[in-house]
PDB file of C-alpha atoms in Angstrom:
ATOM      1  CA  UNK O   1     -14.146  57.988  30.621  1.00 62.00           C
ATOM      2  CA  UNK O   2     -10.691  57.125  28.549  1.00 69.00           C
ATOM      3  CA  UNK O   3     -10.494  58.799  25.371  1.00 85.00           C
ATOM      4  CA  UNK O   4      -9.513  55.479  23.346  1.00 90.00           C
ATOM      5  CA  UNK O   5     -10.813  52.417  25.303  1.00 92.00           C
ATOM      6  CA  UNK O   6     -10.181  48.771  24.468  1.00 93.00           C
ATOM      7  CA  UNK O   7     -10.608  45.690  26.231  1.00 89.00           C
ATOM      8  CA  UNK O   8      -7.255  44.155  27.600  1.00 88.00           C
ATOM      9  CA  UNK O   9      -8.173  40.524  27.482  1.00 87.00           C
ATOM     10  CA  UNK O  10      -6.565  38.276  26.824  1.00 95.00           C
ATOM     11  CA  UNK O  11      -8.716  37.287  23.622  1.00 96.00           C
ATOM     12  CA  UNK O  12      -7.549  33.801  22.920  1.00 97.00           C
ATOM     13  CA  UNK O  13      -8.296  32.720  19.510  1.00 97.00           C
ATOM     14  CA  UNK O  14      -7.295  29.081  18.057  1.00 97.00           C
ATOM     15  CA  UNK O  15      -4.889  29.225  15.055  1.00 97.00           C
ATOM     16  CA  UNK O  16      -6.888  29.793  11.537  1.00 97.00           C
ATOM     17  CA  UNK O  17      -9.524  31.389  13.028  1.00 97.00           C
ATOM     18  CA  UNK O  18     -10.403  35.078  12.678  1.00 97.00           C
ATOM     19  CA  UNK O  19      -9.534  37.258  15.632  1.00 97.00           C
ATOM     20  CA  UNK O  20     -12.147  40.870  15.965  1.00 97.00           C
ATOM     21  CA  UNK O  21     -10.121  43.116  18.191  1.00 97.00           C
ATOM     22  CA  UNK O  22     -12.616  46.298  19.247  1.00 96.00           C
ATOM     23  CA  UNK O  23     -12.046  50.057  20.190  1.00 95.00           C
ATOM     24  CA  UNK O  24     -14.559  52.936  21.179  1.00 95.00           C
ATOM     25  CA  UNK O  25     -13.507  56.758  21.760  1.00 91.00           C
ATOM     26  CA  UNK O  26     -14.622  59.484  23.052  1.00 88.00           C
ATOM     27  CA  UNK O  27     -13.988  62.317  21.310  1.00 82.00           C
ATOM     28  CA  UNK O  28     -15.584  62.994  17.889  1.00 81.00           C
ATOM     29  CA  UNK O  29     -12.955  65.174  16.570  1.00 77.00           C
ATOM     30  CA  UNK O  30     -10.722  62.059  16.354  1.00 79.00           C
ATOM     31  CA  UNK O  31      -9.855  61.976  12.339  1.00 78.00           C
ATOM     32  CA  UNK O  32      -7.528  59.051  11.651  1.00 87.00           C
ATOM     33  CA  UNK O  33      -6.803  55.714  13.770  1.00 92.00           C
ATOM     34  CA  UNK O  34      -4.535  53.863  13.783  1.00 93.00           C
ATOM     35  CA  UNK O  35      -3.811  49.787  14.660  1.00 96.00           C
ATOM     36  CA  UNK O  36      -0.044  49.056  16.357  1.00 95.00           C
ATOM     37  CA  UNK O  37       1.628  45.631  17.530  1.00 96.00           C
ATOM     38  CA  UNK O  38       3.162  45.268  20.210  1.00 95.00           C
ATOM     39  CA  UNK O  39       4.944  42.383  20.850  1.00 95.00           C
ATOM     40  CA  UNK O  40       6.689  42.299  24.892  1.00 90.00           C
ATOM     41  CA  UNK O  41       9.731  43.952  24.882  1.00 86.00           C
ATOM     42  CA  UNK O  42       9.191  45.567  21.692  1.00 89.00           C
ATOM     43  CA  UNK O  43       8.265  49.105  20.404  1.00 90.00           C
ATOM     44  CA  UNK O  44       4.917  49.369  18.610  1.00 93.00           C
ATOM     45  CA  UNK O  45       4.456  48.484  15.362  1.00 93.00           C
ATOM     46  CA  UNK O  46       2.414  50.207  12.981  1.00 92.00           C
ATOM     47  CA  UNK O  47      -0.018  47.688  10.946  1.00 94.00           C
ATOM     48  CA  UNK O  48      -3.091  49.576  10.041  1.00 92.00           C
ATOM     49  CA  UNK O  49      -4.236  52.927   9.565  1.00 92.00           C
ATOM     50  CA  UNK O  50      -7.799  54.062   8.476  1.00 93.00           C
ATOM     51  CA  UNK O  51      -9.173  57.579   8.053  1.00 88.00           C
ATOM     52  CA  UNK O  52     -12.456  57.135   6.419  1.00 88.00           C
ATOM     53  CA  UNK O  53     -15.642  55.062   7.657  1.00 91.00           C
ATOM     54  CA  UNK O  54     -15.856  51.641   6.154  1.00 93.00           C
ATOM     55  CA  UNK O  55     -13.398  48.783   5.749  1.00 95.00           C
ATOM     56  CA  UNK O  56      -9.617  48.641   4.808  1.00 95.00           C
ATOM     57  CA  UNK O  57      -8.610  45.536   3.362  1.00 96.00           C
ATOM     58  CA  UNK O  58      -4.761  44.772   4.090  1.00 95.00           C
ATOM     59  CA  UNK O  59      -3.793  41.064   3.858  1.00 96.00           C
ATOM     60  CA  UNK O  60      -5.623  39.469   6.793  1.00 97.00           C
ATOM     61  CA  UNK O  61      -6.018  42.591   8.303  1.00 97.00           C
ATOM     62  CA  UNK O  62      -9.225  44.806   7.689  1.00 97.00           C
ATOM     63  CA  UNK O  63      -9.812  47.846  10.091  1.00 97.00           C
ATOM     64  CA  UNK O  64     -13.249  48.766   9.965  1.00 97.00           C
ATOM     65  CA  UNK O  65     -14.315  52.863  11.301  1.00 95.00           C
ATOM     66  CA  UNK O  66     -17.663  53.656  12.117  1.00 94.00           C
ATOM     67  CA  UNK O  67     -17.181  57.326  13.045  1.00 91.00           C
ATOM     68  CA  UNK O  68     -21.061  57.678  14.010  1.00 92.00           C
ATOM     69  CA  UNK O  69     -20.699  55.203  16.420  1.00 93.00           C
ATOM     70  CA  UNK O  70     -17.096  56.292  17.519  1.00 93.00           C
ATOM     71  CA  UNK O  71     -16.348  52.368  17.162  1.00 94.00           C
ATOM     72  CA  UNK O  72     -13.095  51.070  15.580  1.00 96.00           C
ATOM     73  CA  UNK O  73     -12.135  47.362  15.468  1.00 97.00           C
ATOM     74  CA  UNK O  74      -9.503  44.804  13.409  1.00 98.00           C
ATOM     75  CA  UNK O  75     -10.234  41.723  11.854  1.00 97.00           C
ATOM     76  CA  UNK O  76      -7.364  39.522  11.663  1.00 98.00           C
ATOM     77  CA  UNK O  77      -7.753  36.347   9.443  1.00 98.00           C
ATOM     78  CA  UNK O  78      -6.124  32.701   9.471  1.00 97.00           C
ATOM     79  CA  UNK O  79      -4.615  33.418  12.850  1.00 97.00           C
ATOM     80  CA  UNK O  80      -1.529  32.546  13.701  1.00 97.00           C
ATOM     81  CA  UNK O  81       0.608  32.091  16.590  1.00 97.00           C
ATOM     82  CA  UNK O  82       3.186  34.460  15.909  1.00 96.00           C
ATOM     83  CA  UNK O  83       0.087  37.315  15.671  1.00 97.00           C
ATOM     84  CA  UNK O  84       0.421  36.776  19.586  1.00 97.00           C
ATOM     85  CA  UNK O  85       1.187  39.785  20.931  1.00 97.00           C
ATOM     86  CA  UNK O  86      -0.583  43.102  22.368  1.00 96.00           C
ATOM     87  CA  UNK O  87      -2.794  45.555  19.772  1.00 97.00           C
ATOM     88  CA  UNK O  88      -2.940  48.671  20.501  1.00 96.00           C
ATOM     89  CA  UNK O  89      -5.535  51.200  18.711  1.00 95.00           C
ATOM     90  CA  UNK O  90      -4.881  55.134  18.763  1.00 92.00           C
ATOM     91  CA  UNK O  91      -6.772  57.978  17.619  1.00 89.00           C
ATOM     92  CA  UNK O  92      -5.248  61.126  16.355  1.00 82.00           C
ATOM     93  CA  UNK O  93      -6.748  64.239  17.022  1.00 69.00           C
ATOM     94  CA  UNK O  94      -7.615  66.906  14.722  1.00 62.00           C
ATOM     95  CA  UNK O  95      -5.565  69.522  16.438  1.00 59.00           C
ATOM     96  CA  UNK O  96      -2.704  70.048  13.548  1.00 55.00           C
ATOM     97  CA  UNK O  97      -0.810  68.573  16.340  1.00 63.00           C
ATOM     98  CA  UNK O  98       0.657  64.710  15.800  1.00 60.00           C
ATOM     99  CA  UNK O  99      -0.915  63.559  19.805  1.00 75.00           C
ATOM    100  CA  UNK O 100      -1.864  60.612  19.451  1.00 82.00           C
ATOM    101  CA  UNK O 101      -4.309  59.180  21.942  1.00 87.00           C
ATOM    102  CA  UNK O 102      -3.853  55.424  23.135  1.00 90.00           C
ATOM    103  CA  UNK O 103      -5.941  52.702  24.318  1.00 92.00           C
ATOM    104  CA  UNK O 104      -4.292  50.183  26.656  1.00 92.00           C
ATOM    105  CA  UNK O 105      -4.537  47.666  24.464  1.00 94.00           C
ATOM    106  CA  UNK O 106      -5.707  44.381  23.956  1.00 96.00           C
ATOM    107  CA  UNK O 107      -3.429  41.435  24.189  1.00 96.00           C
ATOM    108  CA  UNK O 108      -4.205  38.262  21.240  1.00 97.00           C
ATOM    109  CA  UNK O 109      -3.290  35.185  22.423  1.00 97.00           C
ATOM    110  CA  UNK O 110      -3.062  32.383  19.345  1.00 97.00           C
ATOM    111  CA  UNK O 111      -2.878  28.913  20.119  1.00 96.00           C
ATOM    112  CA  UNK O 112      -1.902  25.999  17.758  1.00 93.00           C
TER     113      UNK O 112
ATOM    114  CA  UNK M   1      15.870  53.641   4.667  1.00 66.00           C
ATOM    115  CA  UNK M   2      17.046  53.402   8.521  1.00 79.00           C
ATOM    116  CA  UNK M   3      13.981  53.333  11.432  1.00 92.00           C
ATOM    117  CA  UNK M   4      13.901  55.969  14.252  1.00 96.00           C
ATOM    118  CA  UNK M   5      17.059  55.407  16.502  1.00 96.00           C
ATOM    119  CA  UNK M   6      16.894  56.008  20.128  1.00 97.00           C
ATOM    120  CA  UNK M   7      19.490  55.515  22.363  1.00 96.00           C
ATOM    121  CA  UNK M   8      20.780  54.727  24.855  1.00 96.00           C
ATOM    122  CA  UNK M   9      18.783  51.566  25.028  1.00 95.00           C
ATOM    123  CA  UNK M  10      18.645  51.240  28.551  1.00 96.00           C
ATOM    124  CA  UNK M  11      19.511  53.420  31.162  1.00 96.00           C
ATOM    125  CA  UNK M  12      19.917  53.441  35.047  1.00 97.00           C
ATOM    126  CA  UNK M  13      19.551  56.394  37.329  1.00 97.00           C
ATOM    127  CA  UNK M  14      18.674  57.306  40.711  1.00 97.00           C
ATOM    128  CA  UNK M  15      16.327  59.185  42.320  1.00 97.00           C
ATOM    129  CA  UNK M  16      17.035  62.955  42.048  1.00 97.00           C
ATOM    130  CA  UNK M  17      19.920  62.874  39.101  1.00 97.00           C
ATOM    131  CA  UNK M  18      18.679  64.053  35.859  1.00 97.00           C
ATOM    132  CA  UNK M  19      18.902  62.454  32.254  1.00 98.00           C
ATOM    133  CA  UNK M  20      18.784  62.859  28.525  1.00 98.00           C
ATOM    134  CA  UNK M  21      17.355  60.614  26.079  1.00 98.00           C
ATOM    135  CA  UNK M  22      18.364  60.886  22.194  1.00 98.00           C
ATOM    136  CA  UNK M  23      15.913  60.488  18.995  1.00 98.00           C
ATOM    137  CA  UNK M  24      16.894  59.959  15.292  1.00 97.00           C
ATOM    138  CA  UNK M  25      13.676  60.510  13.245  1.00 96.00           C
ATOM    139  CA  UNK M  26      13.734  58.240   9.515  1.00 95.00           C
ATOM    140  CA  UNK M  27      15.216  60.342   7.351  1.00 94.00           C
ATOM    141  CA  UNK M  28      13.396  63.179   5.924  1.00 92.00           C
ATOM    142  CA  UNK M  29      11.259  62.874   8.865  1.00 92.00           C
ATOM    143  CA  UNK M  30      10.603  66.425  10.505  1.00 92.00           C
ATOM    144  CA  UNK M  31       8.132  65.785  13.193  1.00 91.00           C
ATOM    145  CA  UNK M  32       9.011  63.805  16.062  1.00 94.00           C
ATOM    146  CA  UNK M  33       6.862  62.738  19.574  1.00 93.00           C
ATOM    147  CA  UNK M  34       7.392  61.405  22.561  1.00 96.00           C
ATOM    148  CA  UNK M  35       5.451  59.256  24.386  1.00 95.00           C
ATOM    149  CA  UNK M  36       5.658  57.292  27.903  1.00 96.00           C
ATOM    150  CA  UNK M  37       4.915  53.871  28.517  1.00 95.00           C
ATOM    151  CA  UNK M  38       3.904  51.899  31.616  1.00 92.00           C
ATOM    152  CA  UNK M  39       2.603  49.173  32.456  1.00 85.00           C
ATOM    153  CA  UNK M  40      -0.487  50.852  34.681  1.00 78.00           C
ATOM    154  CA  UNK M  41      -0.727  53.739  32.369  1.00 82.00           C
ATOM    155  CA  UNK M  42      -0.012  52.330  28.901  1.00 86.00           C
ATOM    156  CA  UNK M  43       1.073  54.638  26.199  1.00 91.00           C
ATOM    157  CA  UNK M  44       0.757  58.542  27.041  1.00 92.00           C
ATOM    158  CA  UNK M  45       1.822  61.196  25.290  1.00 91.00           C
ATOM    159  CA  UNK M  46       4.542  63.529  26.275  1.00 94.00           C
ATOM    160  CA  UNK M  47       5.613  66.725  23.782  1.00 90.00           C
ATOM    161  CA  UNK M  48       6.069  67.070  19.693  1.00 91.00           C
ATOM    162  CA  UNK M  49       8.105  68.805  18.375  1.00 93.00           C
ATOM    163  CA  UNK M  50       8.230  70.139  14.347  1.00 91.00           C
ATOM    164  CA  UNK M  51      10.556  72.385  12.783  1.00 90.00           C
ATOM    165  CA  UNK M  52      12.303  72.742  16.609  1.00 94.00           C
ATOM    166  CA  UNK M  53       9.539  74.196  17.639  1.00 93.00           C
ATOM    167  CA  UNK M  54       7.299  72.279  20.323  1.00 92.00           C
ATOM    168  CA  UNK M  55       3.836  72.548  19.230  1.00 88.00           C
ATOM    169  CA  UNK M  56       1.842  70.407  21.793  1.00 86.00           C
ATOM    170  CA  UNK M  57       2.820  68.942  25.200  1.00 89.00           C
ATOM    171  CA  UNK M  58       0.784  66.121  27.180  1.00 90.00           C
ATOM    172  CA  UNK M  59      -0.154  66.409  30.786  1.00 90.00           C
ATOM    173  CA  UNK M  60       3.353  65.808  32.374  1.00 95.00           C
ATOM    174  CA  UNK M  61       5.135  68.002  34.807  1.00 96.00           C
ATOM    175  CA  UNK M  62       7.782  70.651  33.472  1.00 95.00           C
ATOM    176  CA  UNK M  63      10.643  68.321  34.798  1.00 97.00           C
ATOM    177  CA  UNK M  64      10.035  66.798  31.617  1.00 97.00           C
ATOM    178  CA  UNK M  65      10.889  68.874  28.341  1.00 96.00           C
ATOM    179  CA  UNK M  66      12.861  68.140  25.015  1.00 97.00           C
ATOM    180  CA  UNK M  67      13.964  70.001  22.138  1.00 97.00           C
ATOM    181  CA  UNK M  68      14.661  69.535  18.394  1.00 97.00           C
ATOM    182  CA  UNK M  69      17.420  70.194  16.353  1.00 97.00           C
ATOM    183  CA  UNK M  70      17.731  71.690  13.192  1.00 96.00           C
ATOM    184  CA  UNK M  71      18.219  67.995  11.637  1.00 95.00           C
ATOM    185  CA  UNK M  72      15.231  67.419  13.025  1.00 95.00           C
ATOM    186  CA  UNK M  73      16.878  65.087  16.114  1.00 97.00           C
ATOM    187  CA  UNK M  74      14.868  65.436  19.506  1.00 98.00           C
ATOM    188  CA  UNK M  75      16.388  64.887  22.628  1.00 98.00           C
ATOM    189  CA  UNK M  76      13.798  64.634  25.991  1.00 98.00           C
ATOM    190  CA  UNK M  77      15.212  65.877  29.287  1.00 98.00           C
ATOM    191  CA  UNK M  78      13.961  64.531  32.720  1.00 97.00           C
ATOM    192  CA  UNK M  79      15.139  66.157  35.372  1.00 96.00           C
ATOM    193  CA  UNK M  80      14.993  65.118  39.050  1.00 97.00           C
ATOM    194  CA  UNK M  81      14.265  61.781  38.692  1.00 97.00           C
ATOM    195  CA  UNK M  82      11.196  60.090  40.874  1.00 97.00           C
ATOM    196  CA  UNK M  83      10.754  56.551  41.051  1.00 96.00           C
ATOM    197  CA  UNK M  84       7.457  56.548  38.981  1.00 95.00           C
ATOM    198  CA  UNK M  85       9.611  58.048  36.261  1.00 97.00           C
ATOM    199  CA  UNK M  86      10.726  54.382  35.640  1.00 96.00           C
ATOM    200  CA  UNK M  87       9.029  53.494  31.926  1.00 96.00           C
ATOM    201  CA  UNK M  88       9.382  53.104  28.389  1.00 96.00           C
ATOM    202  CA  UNK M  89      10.536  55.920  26.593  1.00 97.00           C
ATOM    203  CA  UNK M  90       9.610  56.119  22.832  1.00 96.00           C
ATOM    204  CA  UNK M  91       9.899  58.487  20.186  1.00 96.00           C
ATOM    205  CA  UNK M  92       7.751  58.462  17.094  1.00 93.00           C
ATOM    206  CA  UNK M  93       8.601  60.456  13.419  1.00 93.00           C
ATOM    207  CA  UNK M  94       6.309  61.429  10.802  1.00 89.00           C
ATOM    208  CA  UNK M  95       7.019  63.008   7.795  1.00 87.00           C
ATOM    209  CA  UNK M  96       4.966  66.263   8.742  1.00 75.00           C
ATOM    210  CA  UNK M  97       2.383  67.039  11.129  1.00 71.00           C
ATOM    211  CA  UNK M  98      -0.931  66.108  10.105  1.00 67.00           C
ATOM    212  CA  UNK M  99      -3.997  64.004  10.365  1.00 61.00           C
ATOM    213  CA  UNK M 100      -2.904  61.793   7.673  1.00 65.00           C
ATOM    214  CA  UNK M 101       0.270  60.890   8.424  1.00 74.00           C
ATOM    215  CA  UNK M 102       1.355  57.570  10.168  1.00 83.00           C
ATOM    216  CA  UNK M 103       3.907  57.227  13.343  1.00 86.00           C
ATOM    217  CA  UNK M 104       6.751  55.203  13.565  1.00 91.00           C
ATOM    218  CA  UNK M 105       8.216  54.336  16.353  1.00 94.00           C
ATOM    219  CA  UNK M 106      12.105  53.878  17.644  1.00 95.00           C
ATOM    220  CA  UNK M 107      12.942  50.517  19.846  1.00 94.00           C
ATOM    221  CA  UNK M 108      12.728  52.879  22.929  1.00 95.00           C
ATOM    222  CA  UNK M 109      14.723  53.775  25.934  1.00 97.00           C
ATOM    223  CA  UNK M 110      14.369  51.635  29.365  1.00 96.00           C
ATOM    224  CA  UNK M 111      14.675  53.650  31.867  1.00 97.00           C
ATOM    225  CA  UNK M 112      14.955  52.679  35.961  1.00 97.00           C
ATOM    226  CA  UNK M 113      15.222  54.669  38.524  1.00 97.00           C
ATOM    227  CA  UNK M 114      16.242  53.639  41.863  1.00 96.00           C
TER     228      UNK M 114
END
């Protein structure tokens, strides 16, 4: 079993709409996660971040954590095209070490 | 505030020569990662280092290692180049090491080996 597992899609959405992107893990000692872009032939971009369990609330992104459930996911609102692109979620472990753990990612396709 | 800088930006080697890859972390920035990115294996961590001192390595063998400087600048060192060594290089800063602090990430070196 991957640590940090995410579907890879594609999900295609149609533009407005809201897009729920989804990641389990594995390992309970995962503290903080972590949402990146990805756009093809780009580096990962950092867009969310959530540590506790609940919802974060970010424009029309909310990550929501459910750390008994080991289930992360991102809710992006009024899609739009240029949100096409891969997301990647990541987990950082409570070593003291910065290793973060990805999934493979999910790519968002949103059409006008 | 300038990003993380990597360079070169692409890079092509061939089988059995060695390379070096270069990392600028944002400054103030004194942790820095590597990570490795395919397209079968995704994103996969490599080493971090803080304070030049390398405090965790992923599952990679020892022809990979790195270092830091005291300006906190990493460099990564493959040596021996294989064919599945061909990837997406990245390195990632954070202020410090801990759970609640967020990566970014440099632009990347392409590497391909032939």
């Amino acid at each position: 079993q991957k640590e940090v597992e995410q579907n890879s899609g594609p999900l295609s959405v149609p533009e407005g709409a809201i897009a729920s992107l989804n990641c389990t893990y594995s390992d309970r000692g995962s503290q903080s996660f972590f949402w990146y872009r990805q756009y093809s032939g780009k580096s990962p971009e950092l867009i969310m971040f959530i540590y506790s369990n609940g919802d974060k609330e970010d424009g029309r992104f909310t990550a929501q954590l459910n750390k008994a459930s080991q289930y992360v996911s991102l809710l992006i609102r009024d899609s739009q095209p240029s949100d096409s692109a891969t997301y990647l979620c990541a987990g950082l472990m409570n070593t003291g070490f910065q290793k973060l753990v990805f999934g493979t990612g999910t790519r968002l396709l949103v059409s006008p | 505030k300038a990003g993380v800088t990597q360079t070169p930006r692409y890079l092509i080697k061939t089988r059995g020569q060695q390379v070096t890859l270069s990392c600028s972390p944002i400054s103030g920035h004194r942790s820095v990662s590597w990570y490795q990115q395919t397209p079968g294996q995704g994103l996969q961590f490599l080493f971090e280092y803080f304070s030049e001192t390398q405090r965790n390595k992923g599952n990679f063998p020892g022809r990979f290692s790195g270092r830091q400087f005291s300006n906190s600048r990493s460099e990564m060192n493959v040596s021996t180049l294989e064919l599945g060594d061909s990837a997406l290089y990245l390195c990632a800063s954070s202020l410090v090491p801990g759970i609640n602090e967020k990566l970014f990430f440099g632009s990347g070196t392409q590497l391909s080996v032939l």
